[in-house]
XYZ file of C-alpha atoms in Angstrom:
267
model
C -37.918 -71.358 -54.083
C -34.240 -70.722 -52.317
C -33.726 -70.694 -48.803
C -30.610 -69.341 -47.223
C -29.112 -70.389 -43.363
C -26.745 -67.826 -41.717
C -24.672 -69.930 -39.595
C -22.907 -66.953 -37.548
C -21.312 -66.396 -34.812
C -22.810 -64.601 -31.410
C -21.088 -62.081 -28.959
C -22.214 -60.892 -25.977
C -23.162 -57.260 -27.906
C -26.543 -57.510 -28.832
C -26.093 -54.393 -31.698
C -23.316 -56.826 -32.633
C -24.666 -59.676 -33.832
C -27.774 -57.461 -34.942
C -25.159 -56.059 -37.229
C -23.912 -59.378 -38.164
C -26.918 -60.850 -39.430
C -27.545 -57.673 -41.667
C -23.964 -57.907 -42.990
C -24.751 -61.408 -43.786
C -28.066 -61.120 -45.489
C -25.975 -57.999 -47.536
C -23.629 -60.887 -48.790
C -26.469 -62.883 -50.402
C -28.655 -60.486 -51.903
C -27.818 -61.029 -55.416
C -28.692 -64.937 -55.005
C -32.084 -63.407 -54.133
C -33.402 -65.874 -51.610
C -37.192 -66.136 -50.928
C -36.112 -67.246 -47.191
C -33.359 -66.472 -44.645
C -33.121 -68.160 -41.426
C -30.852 -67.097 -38.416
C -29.760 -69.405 -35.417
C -31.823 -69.937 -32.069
C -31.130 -66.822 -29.156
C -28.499 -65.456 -32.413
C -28.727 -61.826 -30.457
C -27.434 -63.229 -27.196
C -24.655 -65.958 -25.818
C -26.933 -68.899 -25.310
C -26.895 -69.027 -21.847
C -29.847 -69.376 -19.417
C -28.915 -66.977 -17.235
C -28.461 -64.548 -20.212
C -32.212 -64.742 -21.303
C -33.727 -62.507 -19.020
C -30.925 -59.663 -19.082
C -31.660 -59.654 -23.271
C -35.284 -59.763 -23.021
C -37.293 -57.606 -25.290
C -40.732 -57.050 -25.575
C -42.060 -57.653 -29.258
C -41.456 -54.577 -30.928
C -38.370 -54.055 -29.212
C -35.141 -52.685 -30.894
C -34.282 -56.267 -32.109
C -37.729 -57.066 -33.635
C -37.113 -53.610 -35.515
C -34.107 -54.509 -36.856
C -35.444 -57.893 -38.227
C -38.487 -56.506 -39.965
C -36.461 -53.540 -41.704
C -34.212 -56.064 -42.787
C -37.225 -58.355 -44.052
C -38.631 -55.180 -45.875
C -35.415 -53.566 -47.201
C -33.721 -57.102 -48.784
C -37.608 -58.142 -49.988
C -37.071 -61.584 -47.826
C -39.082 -63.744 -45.925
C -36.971 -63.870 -42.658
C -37.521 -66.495 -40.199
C -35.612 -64.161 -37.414
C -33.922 -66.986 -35.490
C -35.165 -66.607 -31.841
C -34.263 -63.895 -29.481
C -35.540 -63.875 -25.958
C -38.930 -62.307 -25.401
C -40.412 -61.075 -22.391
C -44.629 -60.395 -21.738
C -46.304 -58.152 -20.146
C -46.593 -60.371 -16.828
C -42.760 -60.413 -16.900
C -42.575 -64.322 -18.646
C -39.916 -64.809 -20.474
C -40.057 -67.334 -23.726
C -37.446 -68.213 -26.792
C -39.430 -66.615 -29.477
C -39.131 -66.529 -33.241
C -40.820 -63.829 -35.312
C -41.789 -64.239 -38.895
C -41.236 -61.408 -41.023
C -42.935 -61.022 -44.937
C -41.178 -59.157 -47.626
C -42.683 -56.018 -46.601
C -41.428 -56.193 -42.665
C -45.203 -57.179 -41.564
C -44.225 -59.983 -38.532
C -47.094 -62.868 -40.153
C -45.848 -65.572 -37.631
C -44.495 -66.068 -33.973
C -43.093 -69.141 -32.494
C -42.667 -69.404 -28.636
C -40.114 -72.843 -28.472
C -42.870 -75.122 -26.896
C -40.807 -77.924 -25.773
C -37.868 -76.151 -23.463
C -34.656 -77.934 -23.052
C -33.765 -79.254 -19.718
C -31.418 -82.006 -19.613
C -28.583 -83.747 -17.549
C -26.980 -85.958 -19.667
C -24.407 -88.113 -17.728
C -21.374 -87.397 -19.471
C -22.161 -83.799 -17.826
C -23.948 -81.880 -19.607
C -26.525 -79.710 -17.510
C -29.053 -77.633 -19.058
C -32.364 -76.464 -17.685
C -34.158 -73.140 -20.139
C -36.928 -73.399 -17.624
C -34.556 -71.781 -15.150
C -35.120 -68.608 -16.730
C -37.470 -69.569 -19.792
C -41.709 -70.164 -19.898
C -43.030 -72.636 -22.656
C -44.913 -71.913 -25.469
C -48.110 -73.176 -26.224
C -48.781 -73.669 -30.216
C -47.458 -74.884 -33.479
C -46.570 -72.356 -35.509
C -47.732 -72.155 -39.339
C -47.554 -69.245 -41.630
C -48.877 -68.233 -44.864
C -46.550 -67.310 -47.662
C -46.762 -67.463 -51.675
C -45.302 -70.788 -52.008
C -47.880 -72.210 -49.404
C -47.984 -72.620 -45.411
C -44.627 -73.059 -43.583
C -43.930 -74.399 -40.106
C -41.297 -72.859 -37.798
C -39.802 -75.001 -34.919
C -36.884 -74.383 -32.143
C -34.511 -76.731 -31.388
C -35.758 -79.301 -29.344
C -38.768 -79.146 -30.355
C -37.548 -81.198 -33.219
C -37.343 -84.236 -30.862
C -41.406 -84.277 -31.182
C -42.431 -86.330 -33.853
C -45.826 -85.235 -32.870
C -44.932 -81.569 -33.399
C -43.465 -81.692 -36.419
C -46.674 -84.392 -37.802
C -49.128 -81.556 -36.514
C -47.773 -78.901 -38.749
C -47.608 -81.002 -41.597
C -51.222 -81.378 -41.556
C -52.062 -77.894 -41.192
C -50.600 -77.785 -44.488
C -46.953 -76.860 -43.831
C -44.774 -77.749 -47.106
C -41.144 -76.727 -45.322
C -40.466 -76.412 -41.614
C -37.532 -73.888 -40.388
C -35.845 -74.541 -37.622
C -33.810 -71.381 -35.281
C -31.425 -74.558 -33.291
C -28.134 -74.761 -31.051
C -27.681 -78.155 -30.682
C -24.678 -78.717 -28.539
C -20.651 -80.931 -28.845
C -23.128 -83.976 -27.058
C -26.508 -83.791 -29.253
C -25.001 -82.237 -32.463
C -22.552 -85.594 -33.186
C -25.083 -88.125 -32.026
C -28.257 -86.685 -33.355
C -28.499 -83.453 -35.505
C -28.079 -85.130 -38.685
C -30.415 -88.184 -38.014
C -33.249 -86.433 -36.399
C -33.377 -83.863 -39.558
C -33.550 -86.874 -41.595
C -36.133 -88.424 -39.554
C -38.502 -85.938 -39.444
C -37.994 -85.129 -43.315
C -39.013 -88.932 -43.859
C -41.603 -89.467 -41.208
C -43.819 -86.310 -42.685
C -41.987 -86.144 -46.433
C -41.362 -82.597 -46.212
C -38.219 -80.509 -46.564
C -36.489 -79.218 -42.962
C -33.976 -76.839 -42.409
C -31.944 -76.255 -39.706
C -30.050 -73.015 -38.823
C -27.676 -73.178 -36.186
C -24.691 -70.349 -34.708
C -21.052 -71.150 -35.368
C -18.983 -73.083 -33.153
C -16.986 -70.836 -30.451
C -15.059 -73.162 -28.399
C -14.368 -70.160 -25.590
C -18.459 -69.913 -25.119
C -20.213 -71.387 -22.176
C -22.530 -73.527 -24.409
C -20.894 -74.880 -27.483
C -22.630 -74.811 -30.492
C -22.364 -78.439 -32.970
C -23.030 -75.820 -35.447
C -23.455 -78.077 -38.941
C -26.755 -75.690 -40.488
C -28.538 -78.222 -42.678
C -31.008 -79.221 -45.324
C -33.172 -82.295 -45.643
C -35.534 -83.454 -48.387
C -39.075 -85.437 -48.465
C -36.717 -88.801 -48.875
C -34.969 -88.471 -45.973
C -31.659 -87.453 -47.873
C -29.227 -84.653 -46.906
C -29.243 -81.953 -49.401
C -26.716 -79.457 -47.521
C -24.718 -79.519 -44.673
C -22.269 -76.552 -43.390
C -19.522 -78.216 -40.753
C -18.899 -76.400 -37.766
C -17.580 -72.396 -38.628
C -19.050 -69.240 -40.095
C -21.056 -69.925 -43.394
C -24.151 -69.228 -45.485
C -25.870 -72.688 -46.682
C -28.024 -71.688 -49.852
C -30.151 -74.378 -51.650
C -32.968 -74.382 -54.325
C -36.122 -76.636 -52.706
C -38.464 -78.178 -55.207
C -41.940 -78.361 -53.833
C -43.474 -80.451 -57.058
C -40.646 -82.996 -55.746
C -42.545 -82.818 -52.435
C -45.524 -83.219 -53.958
C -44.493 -86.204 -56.349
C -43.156 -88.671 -53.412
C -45.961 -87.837 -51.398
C -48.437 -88.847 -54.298
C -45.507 -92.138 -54.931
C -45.036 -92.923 -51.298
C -48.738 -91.827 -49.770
C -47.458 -92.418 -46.155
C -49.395 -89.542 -44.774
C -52.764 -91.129 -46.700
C -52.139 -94.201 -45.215
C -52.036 -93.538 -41.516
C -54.333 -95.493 -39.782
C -55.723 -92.434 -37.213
C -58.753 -94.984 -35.866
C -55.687 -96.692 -34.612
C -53.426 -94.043 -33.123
């Protein structure tokens, strides 16, 4: 199967960056992927302050746009994450799963939110403005069940283990990481969870805008059931596009039985 990332960039016009993700998905159609991934909040400046003001309920505008573009390019589209807001007025970072035929078959609400104050000064706290989701997400498709992630959740070994035993055989991930994470630990915790649960990850991140309030590491990337890096875009405007063999998967987890071997009466 072929996956596509669209590492692009994000304005403050939502219809803009709508716009740019279909102009993007144009550009690839004759590769004919099976899956296209956008970056975490790709409709809005990633901001926290910004997440109510963009807020859509699902079915909104932007949730349109993603499922006619899922429908009209015959994609699986894992629709990055937009901001979402409920009926009680909650708002969450929320990725909808689109099948070929526009029909959402998955929603991820980013479980673990991102609050940090790192001492070199980065400040960041999404439950300012953002609620936590509640699940693992894992969706049904013709190559099998896929997991869908955001961001930090990533940093959950336990999150990532949970999905692969609901049967997920590739998990997506909508991310930002930022100029403080991204160098010290994009790379290695992609490889680390494609080793701990021998699956393939992917990573979709925006491009780096050096004028934005939160600076994306950008670096969209793809690792494999050894813990290798397949594909890895550096910081500006790209498309990363990469075949994934699942009987690969299939023969290192039947080589390397890790997940057979866990000792669960233990831990």
């Amino acid at each position: 199967m072929k996956v596509a990332a669209i590492q692009m960039p994000t304005v403050e016009d939502k219809t803009e960056n709508i716009r740019t993700a279909g102009k993007y998905i144009e550009k690839i159609k004759t590769e004919s992927p099976d899956f296209v991934v956008l970056p975490e909040m790709f409709c809005c400046p990633y901001q926290t302050e910004n997440f109510p003001v963009y807020a859509e309920k699902e079915g909104g505008p932007s949730w349109q746009a993603m499922s006619d573009y899922a429908r009209e390019y015959q994609i699986y589209l894992i629709a990055g994450s937009m901001p979402e807001i409920d009926e009680a007025g909650n708002v969450f970072n929320t990725s909808y799963i689109f099948d070929r035929n526009g029909n959402q078959i998955g929603k991820h609400r980013k479980a673990h939110l991102f609050d940090i104050n790192v001492k070199t000064g980065q400040y960041f706290k999404e439950s300012d403005t953002l609620t936590p989701g509640n699940h693992a997400t894992v969706f049904d498709t013709e190559f099998g069940k896929m997991g869908v992630m955001i961001c930090y959740d990533i940093r959950f070994p336990e999150f990532a283990r949970r999905m692969v035993l609901q049967g997920a055989k590739m998990i997506f991930v909508p991310a930002a990481f930022n100029m403080t994470t991204g160098p010290a630990h994009w790379e290695l915790t992609f490889r680390a969870r494609a080793l701990d649960n021998q699956i393939y990850m992917l990573g979709c991140a925006p491009s780096r805008n050096v004028q934005a309030g939160y600076i994306s590491w950008g670096h969209s990337i793809v690792t494999d059931p050894w813990g290798q890096v397949r594909n890895q875009l550096d910081e500006k405007e790209g498309i990363l596009i990469e075949e994934i063999d699942l009987e690969r998967e299939e023969q290192i987890r039947e080589q390397l039985p890790l997940l057979k071997h866990r000792r669960i009466e233990l831990y």
